[in-house]
Amino acid sequence: MLLTISTTYQPATDLGYLLHKNPARLQSLEVAGGQAHIFYPEATAERCTAALLLDLDPISLVRGRAGASGEGFALEQYVNDRPYVASSFLSAALSKAFGTAMNGTCKDKPDLPAQVLPLAIKVAVVSAPGPDWPRRLFEPLGYEVEIETTPLDPTVPEWGDSPYYTLHLRHAGLRLQDVLTHLYVLLPVLDNDKHYYIGEYEAEKLLHRGGDWLPQHPERGFITRRYLRYLAAYVNPTLERLMQGEDRSVDSASPRMEDGESGSVETVQPQVAEPNDAMRGLAESTLQPKLSLHDQRLQQVAHEIYQLSPKRVLDLGCGEGKLLRLLLRQPKIEYILGMDVSHQALARAASRLHLDEMPPRQRTRLDLIQGSLLYRDERLAGFDAAALVEVIEHLDPNRLAALEAVVFGQARPAHVFVTTPNADYNQLFEKLNAGEFRHDDHRFEWSRAEFAAWATAVAERHRYQVRLVGMGEEVAGVGAPSQMAVFNLEQS
Ligand code: SAH
């Protein structure tokens, strides 16, 4: 798909400064789903045109796709309009290629972004559900809108026009920043296809990019609904916030986490999409950098532990020692004990943490021991906090009473953090069939209600207070991917 932006502002080549792209050079960059090429078909003092050619790779789209096999005809996943139609992929490419311009900054000519310019934009092609849609969206913003239709087949006139249009927009005077922002928000609204979003983050982008103009737009309700079309729960709150003029920065709201190291506990990566949809279409979310659920979980646990300023911390079922590493970074923790039943896991932990080469002072802060959570163990007494991250679901349910007796009955740390998958969320994992677990070794996965029932009963039996927390991004109706129970020993 091709987007061009032309101006007759003098000197027209200022467009190059505004876009931070030199008119003399062809530039290419990797974007979600493929490559973007930026070049200038014309660049004179009188008239300058910048072009963004988005070359999506249909194969990579299929690979990144929330599995649509079995739907439509066999080749549909390869032969479809996605590589050619302006969609959220174009928005993502616009923001990557012209992000600086979209934010209204220009290093070389700082006053230029505030300048209004005569601009003409061409987008080939859009697949709006009706030809009046582009007018509804762009005319209230002052654009002249023209739609260029094409016959499906010029030799067979009775077939009529193709449902794909070339869109022409003209504006007598607007800041380039505004045009880019309008396109960024409105092109996915126009797109006919299903489109998935990561969640609240999308609402934040809309607030950020639409904050200035969307509240006055007569179609703001329609735009917000279409933009967030699979996130019904966000629509009204987002509209309310828009009307109140709230604009939170996207960057600060971004839920990005560092990607984890290999060997993550989960075998299935989350495809965060909408719960009730048949998961067709391309998931934008799958093209975003993957958010490692497990790392997010570990960071959250480490953070919660840190808030309590404990001196002695247990990591029960410590596995390869990812949490241990985060805990070691907290200097106020004096001593950490990692325990696991698996000798192999402990050996990996020792090597990943470079136990051999640790400076002596640091080395005295950590011990790794082999042991089972099902048997009473004196070594676990006298700790301020204990973590059991994704451990309980590895035990047969009938062994949980033994674990409960060991952790809550005998070791009795002041604070216990237990995390486990939220089974309610599993329907969003594309590769998981109903009733399957996220990992081969999981003996059960609990819904939020089941986990809450267990945690409450344990707390009552052992005089702890318990608080339940969702871990990861909440999705309306199914909750967050993981769940955590935080137990605090009641003061006696
Ligand atoms: N907490 C780690 C590892 C989770 S995987 C992390 O979040 O990365 C579950 C771990 O529990 C495995 O390392 C497994 O060996 C350990 N485990 C399973 N049963 C156990 C038991 N009875 N006692 C102690 N550890 C156990």
Short mmCIF file of C-alpha atoms and ligand atoms in Angstrom, two decimals:
data_model
loop_
_atom_site.label_atom_id
_atom_site.label_comp_id
_atom_site.label_asym_id
_atom_site.label_seq_id
_atom_site.Cartn_x
_atom_site.Cartn_y
_atom_site.Cartn_z
CA MET A 1 0.00 0.00 0.00
CA LEU A 2 1.12 3.47 -0.77
CA LEU A 3 0.61 6.74 1.01
CA THR A 4 1.80 10.01 -0.45
CA ILE A 5 1.87 13.46 1.13
CA SER A 6 2.34 16.45 -1.15
CA THR A 7 2.67 20.13 -0.46
CA THR A 8 3.08 23.32 -2.45
CA TYR A 9 4.23 25.27 0.57
CA GLN A 10 7.35 27.27 -0.38
CA PRO A 11 10.01 26.02 -0.24
CA ALA A 12 8.22 22.71 -0.66
CA THR A 13 11.33 20.74 0.23
CA ASP A 14 10.78 21.82 3.84
CA LEU A 15 8.61 18.71 3.88
CA GLY A 16 11.86 16.76 4.12
CA TYR A 17 12.86 18.65 7.28
CA LEU A 18 9.42 18.17 8.77
CA LEU A 19 9.41 14.45 8.13
CA HIS A 20 13.05 14.08 9.18
CA LYS A 21 13.69 12.26 5.93
CA ASN A 22 16.11 13.51 3.33
CA PRO A 23 14.39 13.89 -0.09
CA ALA A 24 17.55 12.73 -1.87
CA ARG A 25 17.63 9.32 -0.19
CA LEU A 26 15.55 6.19 -0.28
CA GLN A 27 15.16 4.89 3.22
CA SER A 28 13.84 1.52 4.28
CA LEU A 29 12.95 0.29 7.70
CA GLU A 30 11.58 -2.80 9.33
CA VAL A 31 8.04 -2.35 10.57
CA ALA A 32 5.36 -4.61 12.01
CA GLY A 33 4.59 -7.17 9.32
CA GLY A 34 7.16 -6.13 6.74
CA GLN A 35 9.16 -3.20 5.43
CA ALA A 36 8.44 0.47 4.88
CA HIS A 37 10.21 2.43 2.16
CA ILE A 38 10.27 6.20 2.20
CA PHE A 39 11.13 8.17 -0.91
CA TYR A 40 10.25 11.37 -2.72
CA PRO A 41 8.77 11.00 -6.24
CA GLU A 42 9.18 14.77 -6.59
CA ALA A 43 11.13 17.32 -4.57
CA THR A 44 11.33 20.80 -6.02
CA ALA A 45 10.99 24.18 -4.35
CA GLU A 46 7.48 24.44 -5.81
CA ARG A 47 6.13 21.01 -5.03
CA CYS A 48 7.30 18.13 -2.93
CA THR A 49 5.82 14.67 -2.44
CA ALA A 50 6.90 12.16 0.16
CA ALA A 51 5.84 8.54 -0.30
CA LEU A 52 5.56 5.76 2.22
CA LEU A 53 5.38 2.38 0.57
CA LEU A 54 4.41 -0.38 2.93
CA ASP A 55 5.47 -3.79 1.77
CA LEU A 56 3.86 -6.34 4.04
CA ASP A 57 5.06 -9.88 3.82
CA PRO A 58 2.01 -12.15 3.51
CA ILE A 59 3.94 -15.14 4.83
CA SER A 60 5.09 -13.38 7.97
CA LEU A 61 1.54 -12.14 8.47
CA VAL A 62 0.29 -15.69 8.38
CA ARG A 63 2.99 -16.82 10.78
CA GLY A 64 2.24 -14.07 13.23
CA ARG A 65 -1.42 -14.66 12.87
CA ALA A 66 -3.77 -15.92 15.51
CA GLY A 67 -4.38 -19.26 13.75
CA ALA A 68 -7.15 -18.99 11.30
CA SER A 69 -6.68 -22.38 9.76
CA GLY A 70 -9.84 -24.20 8.98
CA GLU A 71 -11.67 -21.02 8.23
CA GLY A 72 -12.62 -19.69 4.84
CA PHE A 73 -11.07 -21.36 1.85
CA ALA A 74 -7.74 -23.06 2.14
CA LEU A 75 -5.66 -20.35 0.56
CA GLU A 76 -7.41 -17.49 2.25
CA GLN A 77 -4.70 -17.07 4.79
CA TYR A 78 -2.19 -16.45 2.00
CA VAL A 79 -4.41 -14.78 -0.56
CA ASN A 80 -6.19 -11.89 1.08
CA ASP A 81 -6.26 -8.13 0.99
CA ARG A 82 -4.15 -7.50 4.07
CA PRO A 83 -0.88 -6.67 2.29
CA TYR A 84 -2.60 -4.06 0.11
CA VAL A 85 -5.17 -2.29 2.24
CA ALA A 86 -4.53 0.64 4.54
CA SER A 87 -5.02 -0.68 8.04
CA SER A 88 -3.50 -0.49 11.44
CA PHE A 89 -0.27 -1.75 9.86
CA LEU A 90 -0.07 1.52 7.98
CA SER A 91 -0.68 3.41 11.23
CA ALA A 92 2.11 1.49 12.90
CA ALA A 93 4.43 2.21 9.96
CA LEU A 94 3.48 5.90 9.96
CA SER A 95 4.29 6.18 13.60
CA LYS A 96 7.61 4.41 13.15
CA ALA A 97 8.67 6.29 10.02
CA PHE A 98 7.36 9.74 10.96
CA GLY A 99 7.09 9.56 14.75
CA THR A 100 9.15 12.72 15.29
CA ALA A 101 6.96 14.67 12.89
CA MET A 102 3.84 13.28 14.52
CA ASN A 103 5.08 14.59 17.82
CA GLY A 104 5.63 18.02 16.27
CA THR A 105 9.40 18.22 16.64
CA CYS A 106 11.88 19.39 14.05
CA LYS A 107 15.50 19.66 15.12
CA ASP A 108 16.79 21.70 12.19
CA LYS A 109 13.86 24.11 11.88
CA PRO A 110 12.10 24.22 15.26
CA ASP A 111 9.41 26.67 14.12
CA LEU A 112 8.40 24.64 11.12
CA PRO A 113 6.06 22.13 12.81
CA ALA A 114 3.71 24.96 13.86
CA GLN A 115 3.42 26.11 10.24
CA VAL A 116 0.17 25.32 8.45
CA LEU A 117 0.71 23.93 4.96
CA PRO A 118 -1.48 23.16 1.98
CA LEU A 119 -1.44 19.38 1.86
CA ALA A 120 -2.68 16.64 -0.42
CA ILE A 121 -2.72 13.04 0.69
CA LYS A 122 -3.32 9.95 -1.35
CA VAL A 123 -3.88 6.51 0.16
CA ALA A 124 -3.99 3.48 -2.10
CA VAL A 125 -6.04 1.58 -1.14
CA VAL A 126 -8.69 1.65 1.55
CA SER A 127 -11.48 -0.86 2.03
CA ALA A 128 -14.08 1.21 3.82
CA PRO A 129 -17.41 -0.54 4.39
CA GLY A 130 -19.16 2.26 2.48
CA PRO A 131 -17.95 5.04 0.20
CA ASP A 132 -19.47 7.69 2.47
CA TRP A 133 -17.29 6.65 5.40
CA PRO A 134 -14.16 8.58 4.46
CA ARG A 135 -16.30 11.71 4.16
CA ARG A 136 -17.86 11.22 7.56
CA LEU A 137 -14.45 10.90 9.10
CA PHE A 138 -12.36 13.47 7.24
CA GLU A 139 -14.76 16.24 6.17
CA PRO A 140 -15.46 17.45 9.72
CA LEU A 141 -11.70 17.98 10.05
CA GLY A 142 -11.70 20.31 7.06
CA TYR A 143 -10.51 17.95 4.34
CA GLU A 144 -11.85 17.79 0.84
CA VAL A 145 -12.45 14.11 0.23
CA GLU A 146 -12.41 12.40 -3.11
CA ILE A 147 -12.84 8.70 -3.70
CA GLU A 148 -11.45 7.07 -6.77
CA THR A 149 -13.18 3.84 -7.60
CA THR A 150 -11.93 1.19 -9.98
CA PRO A 151 -13.99 -1.29 -11.95
CA LEU A 152 -13.47 -4.83 -10.76
CA ASP A 153 -12.74 -5.84 -14.31
CA PRO A 154 -12.96 -3.24 -17.11
CA THR A 155 -13.88 -5.95 -19.59
CA VAL A 156 -16.87 -7.09 -17.53
CA PRO A 157 -18.69 -3.86 -16.63
CA GLU A 158 -21.64 -5.70 -15.07
CA TRP A 159 -19.40 -6.74 -12.19
CA GLY A 160 -19.36 -3.13 -11.06
CA ASP A 161 -16.71 -1.43 -8.97
CA SER A 162 -14.15 -3.02 -6.73
CA PRO A 163 -14.76 -2.51 -3.01
CA TYR A 164 -11.29 -0.95 -2.74
CA TYR A 165 -10.87 2.78 -3.22
CA THR A 166 -8.06 5.20 -3.60
CA LEU A 167 -8.58 7.98 -1.14
CA HIS A 168 -7.61 11.58 -1.91
CA LEU A 169 -7.62 14.17 0.85
CA ARG A 170 -6.85 17.84 0.44
CA HIS A 171 -6.50 20.51 3.08
CA ALA A 172 -5.90 24.22 2.46
CA GLY A 173 -3.83 24.70 5.58
CA LEU A 174 -3.00 22.31 8.38
CA ARG A 175 0.06 21.40 10.42
CA LEU A 176 1.70 18.25 9.12
CA GLN A 177 1.60 16.86 12.64
CA ASP A 178 -2.21 17.06 12.59
CA VAL A 179 -2.51 15.31 9.26
CA LEU A 180 -0.30 12.45 10.42
CA THR A 181 -2.27 12.12 13.62
CA HIS A 182 -5.60 12.08 11.76
CA LEU A 183 -4.34 9.35 9.44
CA TYR A 184 -2.88 7.39 12.35
CA VAL A 185 -6.23 7.21 14.14
CA LEU A 186 -8.66 7.18 11.23
CA LEU A 187 -7.13 4.67 8.81
CA PRO A 188 -7.74 1.71 11.15
CA VAL A 189 -11.24 3.07 11.76
CA LEU A 190 -11.88 2.93 8.01
CA ASP A 191 -10.49 -0.54 7.59
CA ASN A 192 -13.09 -3.20 7.08
CA ASP A 193 -11.18 -6.09 8.51
CA LYS A 194 -11.05 -7.39 11.99
CA HIS A 195 -8.34 -5.96 14.05
CA TYR A 196 -7.15 -6.89 17.46
CA TYR A 197 -5.65 -4.70 20.08
CA ILE A 198 -3.54 -5.35 23.05
CA GLY A 199 -5.96 -3.84 25.47
CA GLU A 200 -6.06 -0.65 27.40
CA TYR A 201 -2.87 0.42 25.70
CA GLU A 202 -4.86 1.03 22.52
CA ALA A 203 -7.27 3.27 24.37
CA GLU A 204 -4.27 5.24 25.63
CA LYS A 205 -2.98 5.67 22.08
CA LEU A 206 -6.34 6.99 20.99
CA LEU A 207 -6.45 9.44 23.88
CA HIS A 208 -2.93 10.54 23.15
CA ARG A 209 -3.28 10.96 19.41
CA GLY A 210 -6.90 12.08 19.35
CA GLY A 211 -6.85 14.30 22.43
CA ASP A 212 -6.76 17.56 20.49
CA TRP A 213 -9.36 17.01 17.83
CA LEU A 214 -11.48 13.98 18.59
CA PRO A 215 -13.60 15.62 21.33
CA GLN A 216 -14.94 18.13 18.77
CA HIS A 217 -15.46 15.57 16.03
CA PRO A 218 -19.18 14.91 15.39
CA GLU A 219 -18.38 11.21 14.82
CA ARG A 220 -16.26 10.82 17.96
CA GLY A 221 -18.53 8.08 19.34
CA PHE A 222 -18.39 6.16 16.10
CA ILE A 223 -14.61 6.62 15.79
CA THR A 224 -13.98 5.49 19.34
CA ARG A 225 -16.24 2.47 18.94
CA ARG A 226 -14.59 1.43 15.67
CA TYR A 227 -11.10 2.06 16.94
CA LEU A 228 -11.70 0.01 20.04
CA ARG A 229 -14.11 -2.33 18.28
CA TYR A 230 -13.22 -5.44 20.18
CA LEU A 231 -12.83 -3.73 23.48
CA ALA A 232 -16.36 -2.71 24.28
CA ALA A 233 -15.50 -2.27 27.92
CA TYR A 234 -13.10 0.57 27.15
CA VAL A 235 -15.32 2.60 24.86
CA ASN A 236 -17.36 4.58 27.33
CA PRO A 237 -14.59 5.32 29.81
CA THR A 238 -12.34 6.37 26.92
CA LEU A 239 -15.00 8.69 25.53
CA GLU A 240 -15.49 10.19 28.94
CA ARG A 241 -11.80 10.80 29.34
CA LEU A 242 -11.59 12.29 25.87
CA MET A 243 -14.35 14.73 26.68
CA GLN A 244 -12.58 15.69 29.86
CA GLY A 245 -9.53 16.56 27.81
CA GLU A 246 -7.33 13.92 29.34
CA ASP A 247 -4.29 12.92 27.37
CA ARG A 248 -1.91 10.55 29.00
CA SER A 249 1.35 9.96 27.31
CA VAL A 250 1.49 6.70 25.40
CA ASP A 251 5.00 6.04 26.45
CA SER A 252 4.32 6.17 30.14
CA ALA A 253 1.27 3.99 29.68
CA SER A 254 3.03 1.44 27.58
CA PRO A 255 3.06 -1.98 29.20
CA ARG A 256 6.25 -3.10 27.48
CA MET A 257 8.52 -5.34 29.44
CA GLU A 258 11.83 -6.75 28.51
CA ASP A 259 11.57 -10.01 26.71
CA GLY A 260 12.55 -12.93 28.87
CA GLU A 261 15.40 -15.33 28.42
CA SER A 262 14.74 -18.66 26.85
CA GLY A 263 13.41 -21.55 28.84
CA SER A 264 10.36 -19.71 30.04
CA VAL A 265 7.94 -21.77 32.07
CA GLU A 266 5.08 -21.34 29.62
CA THR A 267 5.20 -23.24 26.37
CA VAL A 268 2.42 -21.14 24.88
CA GLN A 269 2.93 -17.48 24.17
CA PRO A 270 -0.10 -15.30 24.73
CA GLN A 271 -1.95 -14.02 21.71
CA VAL A 272 -3.82 -11.29 23.45
CA ALA A 273 -6.98 -10.86 21.50
CA GLU A 274 -10.63 -10.61 22.21
CA PRO A 275 -12.26 -13.35 24.17
CA ASN A 276 -15.48 -13.78 22.30
CA ASP A 277 -14.32 -13.53 18.75
CA ALA A 278 -13.43 -16.36 16.43
CA MET A 279 -9.83 -15.10 16.30
CA ARG A 280 -9.88 -14.38 12.61
CA GLY A 281 -7.84 -11.74 10.92
CA LEU A 282 -4.41 -10.57 11.74
CA ALA A 283 -3.55 -9.90 15.29
CA GLU A 284 -1.62 -6.69 15.56
CA SER A 285 -0.76 -7.81 19.01
CA THR A 286 1.19 -10.73 17.64
CA LEU A 287 3.38 -8.33 15.74
CA GLN A 288 4.21 -6.19 18.71
CA PRO A 289 7.28 -7.13 20.67
CA LYS A 290 6.24 -10.08 22.76
CA LEU A 291 5.52 -9.30 26.32
CA SER A 292 6.90 -12.12 28.32
CA LEU A 293 4.26 -13.04 30.78
CA HIS A 294 6.69 -14.83 32.96
CA ASP A 295 9.13 -11.96 33.27
CA GLN A 296 6.32 -9.60 34.02
CA ARG A 297 5.13 -11.90 36.76
CA LEU A 298 8.57 -12.21 38.29
CA GLN A 299 9.10 -8.46 38.25
CA GLN A 300 5.78 -7.93 39.95
CA VAL A 301 6.57 -10.44 42.67
CA ALA A 302 10.05 -9.01 43.21
CA HIS A 303 8.56 -5.55 43.44
CA GLU A 304 5.92 -6.59 45.98
CA ILE A 305 8.54 -8.34 48.07
CA TYR A 306 10.76 -5.29 47.95
CA GLN A 307 7.94 -3.08 49.25
CA LEU A 308 7.90 -5.10 52.46
CA SER A 309 11.63 -4.63 53.17
CA PRO A 310 12.16 -8.22 54.26
CA LYS A 311 15.58 -9.34 55.45
CA ARG A 312 15.26 -13.06 54.74
CA VAL A 313 13.43 -14.35 51.68
CA LEU A 314 12.56 -17.85 50.46
CA ASP A 315 12.03 -18.77 46.83
CA LEU A 316 10.24 -22.10 46.93
CA GLY A 317 10.33 -24.02 43.65
CA CYS A 318 12.95 -21.55 42.48
CA GLY A 319 13.52 -23.34 39.16
CA GLU A 320 16.32 -21.78 37.15
CA GLY A 321 16.61 -18.87 39.51
CA LYS A 322 15.05 -16.00 37.63
CA LEU A 323 13.41 -14.58 40.72
CA LEU A 324 16.57 -15.18 42.72
CA ARG A 325 18.43 -12.93 40.32
CA LEU A 326 15.91 -10.13 40.82
CA LEU A 327 16.00 -10.57 44.59
CA LEU A 328 19.79 -10.46 44.67
CA ARG A 329 19.59 -7.02 43.09
CA GLN A 330 17.78 -5.72 46.16
CA PRO A 331 20.57 -4.87 48.56
CA LYS A 332 18.32 -4.63 51.61
CA ILE A 333 17.56 -8.32 51.42
CA GLU A 334 20.25 -9.92 53.57
CA TYR A 335 19.66 -13.56 52.81
CA ILE A 336 17.88 -15.53 50.10
CA LEU A 337 17.24 -19.26 50.11
CA GLY A 338 16.21 -20.96 46.88
CA MET A 339 14.74 -24.42 47.10
CA ASP A 340 13.68 -26.81 44.37
CA VAL A 341 12.96 -30.50 44.16
CA SER A 342 14.82 -30.75 40.87
CA HIS A 343 18.57 -31.15 40.98
CA GLN A 344 18.77 -30.19 37.33
CA ALA A 345 16.90 -26.93 37.90
CA LEU A 346 19.24 -26.07 40.78
CA ALA A 347 22.31 -26.78 38.66
CA ARG A 348 20.99 -24.47 35.99
CA ALA A 349 20.26 -21.80 38.59
CA ALA A 350 23.79 -22.08 39.96
CA SER A 351 25.30 -21.70 36.52
CA ARG A 352 23.01 -18.88 35.40
CA LEU A 353 23.69 -16.93 38.56
CA HIS A 354 27.44 -17.63 38.24
CA LEU A 355 27.52 -18.86 41.80
CA ASP A 356 31.17 -19.95 41.46
CA GLU A 357 32.38 -16.53 40.51
CA MET A 358 30.28 -14.55 42.96
CA PRO A 359 32.24 -12.21 45.23
CA PRO A 360 32.32 -13.68 48.76
CA ARG A 361 30.02 -11.09 50.31
CA GLN A 362 27.38 -11.63 47.65
CA ARG A 363 27.82 -15.38 47.84
CA THR A 364 26.89 -15.44 51.53
CA ARG A 365 23.56 -13.81 50.65
CA LEU A 366 22.34 -16.81 48.68
CA ASP A 367 21.98 -20.54 49.16
CA LEU A 368 20.40 -23.12 46.91
CA ILE A 369 19.05 -26.29 48.44
CA GLN A 370 17.32 -29.34 47.15
CA GLY A 371 14.12 -30.23 48.93
CA SER A 372 10.45 -30.96 48.48
CA LEU A 373 7.66 -28.69 49.54
CA LEU A 374 5.67 -31.74 50.53
CA TYR A 375 7.86 -32.65 53.49
CA ARG A 376 8.46 -30.78 56.67
CA ASP A 377 11.79 -28.97 56.48
CA GLU A 378 13.42 -27.11 59.36
CA ARG A 379 15.55 -25.12 56.95
CA LEU A 380 12.48 -23.15 55.89
CA ALA A 381 11.83 -21.60 59.29
CA GLY A 382 12.64 -18.00 60.23
CA PHE A 383 11.94 -16.15 56.98
CA ASP A 384 10.11 -12.86 56.45
CA ALA A 385 8.77 -13.64 53.00
CA ALA A 386 8.34 -16.61 50.67
CA ALA A 387 7.54 -16.78 46.97
CA LEU A 388 5.97 -19.71 45.15
CA VAL A 389 5.90 -18.53 41.55
CA GLU A 390 4.05 -20.92 39.24
CA VAL A 391 4.71 -23.88 41.51
CA ILE A 392 1.42 -25.13 42.96
CA GLU A 393 0.01 -26.17 39.59
CA HIS A 394 2.94 -28.59 39.21
CA LEU A 395 1.66 -30.63 42.16
CA ASP A 396 -1.18 -33.10 42.11
CA PRO A 397 -4.18 -31.45 43.76
CA ASN A 398 -4.21 -34.07 46.51
CA ARG A 399 -0.67 -33.01 47.52
CA LEU A 400 -1.67 -29.40 48.13
CA ALA A 401 -2.66 -30.10 51.71
CA ALA A 402 0.91 -31.28 52.39
CA LEU A 403 2.36 -28.13 50.79
CA GLU A 404 -0.05 -26.02 52.84
CA ALA A 405 1.09 -27.70 56.06
CA VAL A 406 4.77 -27.15 55.21
CA VAL A 407 4.52 -23.52 54.09
CA PHE A 408 1.68 -22.09 56.16
CA GLY A 409 1.69 -24.51 59.07
CA GLN A 410 5.42 -24.97 59.78
CA ALA A 411 7.62 -22.46 57.93
CA ARG A 412 5.09 -19.64 58.51
CA PRO A 413 6.87 -16.68 56.87
CA ALA A 414 5.21 -13.32 57.59
CA HIS A 415 4.35 -12.91 53.89
CA VAL A 416 3.70 -15.53 51.22
CA PHE A 417 3.28 -14.83 47.50
CA VAL A 418 1.66 -17.60 45.47
CA THR A 419 1.14 -17.19 41.74
CA THR A 420 -0.62 -19.54 39.34
CA PRO A 421 -2.15 -19.32 35.84
CA ASN A 422 -5.67 -17.96 35.54
CA ALA A 423 -7.62 -20.63 33.66
CA ASP A 424 -10.38 -18.14 32.80
CA TYR A 425 -7.85 -16.48 30.53
CA ASN A 426 -6.93 -19.64 28.63
CA GLN A 427 -9.54 -19.11 25.94
CA LEU A 428 -7.34 -16.28 24.66
CA PHE A 429 -4.44 -18.60 24.00
CA GLU A 430 -4.97 -19.43 20.40
CA LYS A 431 -3.04 -22.67 20.42
CA LEU A 432 -4.71 -24.04 23.49
CA ASN A 433 -7.76 -26.23 23.02
CA ALA A 434 -10.50 -26.14 25.63
CA GLY A 435 -9.47 -28.08 28.72
CA GLU A 436 -5.77 -28.11 27.86
CA PHE A 437 -3.13 -26.64 30.14
CA ARG A 438 -0.41 -24.13 29.33
CA HIS A 439 2.36 -26.52 30.18
CA ASP A 440 2.67 -30.30 29.91
CA ASP A 441 3.66 -30.61 33.53
CA HIS A 442 0.71 -28.66 34.92
CA ARG A 443 -1.57 -30.89 36.97
CA PHE A 444 -4.36 -28.32 37.11
CA GLU A 445 -5.10 -24.72 36.23
CA TRP A 446 -7.56 -22.81 38.31
CA SER A 447 -10.17 -20.22 37.48
CA ARG A 448 -10.10 -17.05 39.54
CA ALA A 449 -12.94 -18.40 41.65
CA GLU A 450 -11.16 -21.69 42.36
CA PHE A 451 -7.92 -19.97 43.32
CA ALA A 452 -9.76 -17.50 45.52
CA ALA A 453 -11.57 -20.35 47.29
CA TRP A 454 -8.32 -22.21 47.98
CA ALA A 455 -6.43 -19.11 49.11
CA THR A 456 -9.20 -17.94 51.40
CA ALA A 457 -9.50 -21.34 53.04
CA VAL A 458 -5.71 -21.59 53.54
CA ALA A 459 -5.60 -18.10 55.03
CA GLU A 460 -8.41 -18.91 57.44
CA ARG A 461 -6.86 -22.18 58.57
CA HIS A 462 -3.48 -20.60 59.30
CA ARG A 463 -4.35 -17.08 60.47
CA TYR A 464 -3.24 -15.15 57.42
CA GLN A 465 -4.97 -12.28 55.66
CA VAL A 466 -5.14 -12.80 51.92
CA ARG A 467 -5.39 -10.43 48.96
CA LEU A 468 -5.86 -11.57 45.36
CA VAL A 469 -4.19 -9.73 42.52
CA GLY A 470 -4.37 -10.11 38.72
CA MET A 471 -0.99 -10.33 37.02
CA GLY A 472 -0.56 -8.95 33.54
CA GLU A 473 -3.05 -7.02 31.56
CA GLU A 474 -6.69 -7.50 32.54
CA VAL A 475 -9.11 -8.38 29.76
CA ALA A 476 -12.79 -7.71 30.33
CA GLY A 477 -14.63 -10.89 31.29
CA VAL A 478 -11.64 -13.18 31.72
CA GLY A 479 -9.23 -11.28 33.95
CA ALA A 480 -5.45 -11.22 33.71
CA PRO A 481 -3.24 -14.05 32.42
CA SER A 482 -1.94 -14.94 35.86
CA GLN A 483 -3.13 -14.52 39.39
CA MET A 484 -1.40 -14.03 42.69
CA ALA A 485 -2.47 -14.49 46.30
CA VAL A 486 -0.58 -12.35 48.80
CA PHE A 487 -0.80 -13.79 52.31
CA ASN A 488 0.11 -11.69 55.34
CA LEU A 489 0.42 -13.32 58.73
CA GLU A 490 -2.09 -11.88 61.20
CA GLN A 491 -0.51 -10.16 64.17
CA SER A 492 -1.15 -12.23 67.25
N1 SAH B 1 9.49 -20.44 40.31
C1 SAH B 1 10.23 -20.72 39.11
C2 SAH B 1 9.98 -22.09 38.51
C3 SAH B 1 8.57 -22.46 38.27
S1 SAH B 1 8.41 -24.07 37.53
C4 SAH B 1 9.94 -19.66 38.11
O1 SAH B 1 8.98 -18.95 38.25
O2 SAH B 1 10.71 -19.51 37.15
C5 SAH B 1 7.97 -25.04 38.91
C6 SAH B 1 9.14 -25.45 39.74
O3 SAH B 1 8.63 -26.10 40.89
C7 SAH B 1 10.05 -26.43 39.04
O4 SAH B 1 11.37 -25.95 39.08
C8 SAH B 1 9.89 -27.71 39.83
O5 SAH B 1 11.07 -28.46 39.89
C9 SAH B 1 9.48 -27.18 41.18
N2 SAH B 1 8.76 -28.16 42.00
C10 SAH B 1 7.79 -29.01 41.61
N3 SAH B 1 7.39 -29.74 42.64
C11 SAH B 1 8.10 -29.36 43.72
C12 SAH B 1 8.15 -29.76 45.07
N4 SAH B 1 7.36 -30.71 45.55
N5 SAH B 1 9.01 -29.15 45.90
C13 SAH B 1 9.82 -28.17 45.45
N6 SAH B 1 9.83 -27.76 44.17
C14 SAH B 1 8.98 -28.35 43.32
#
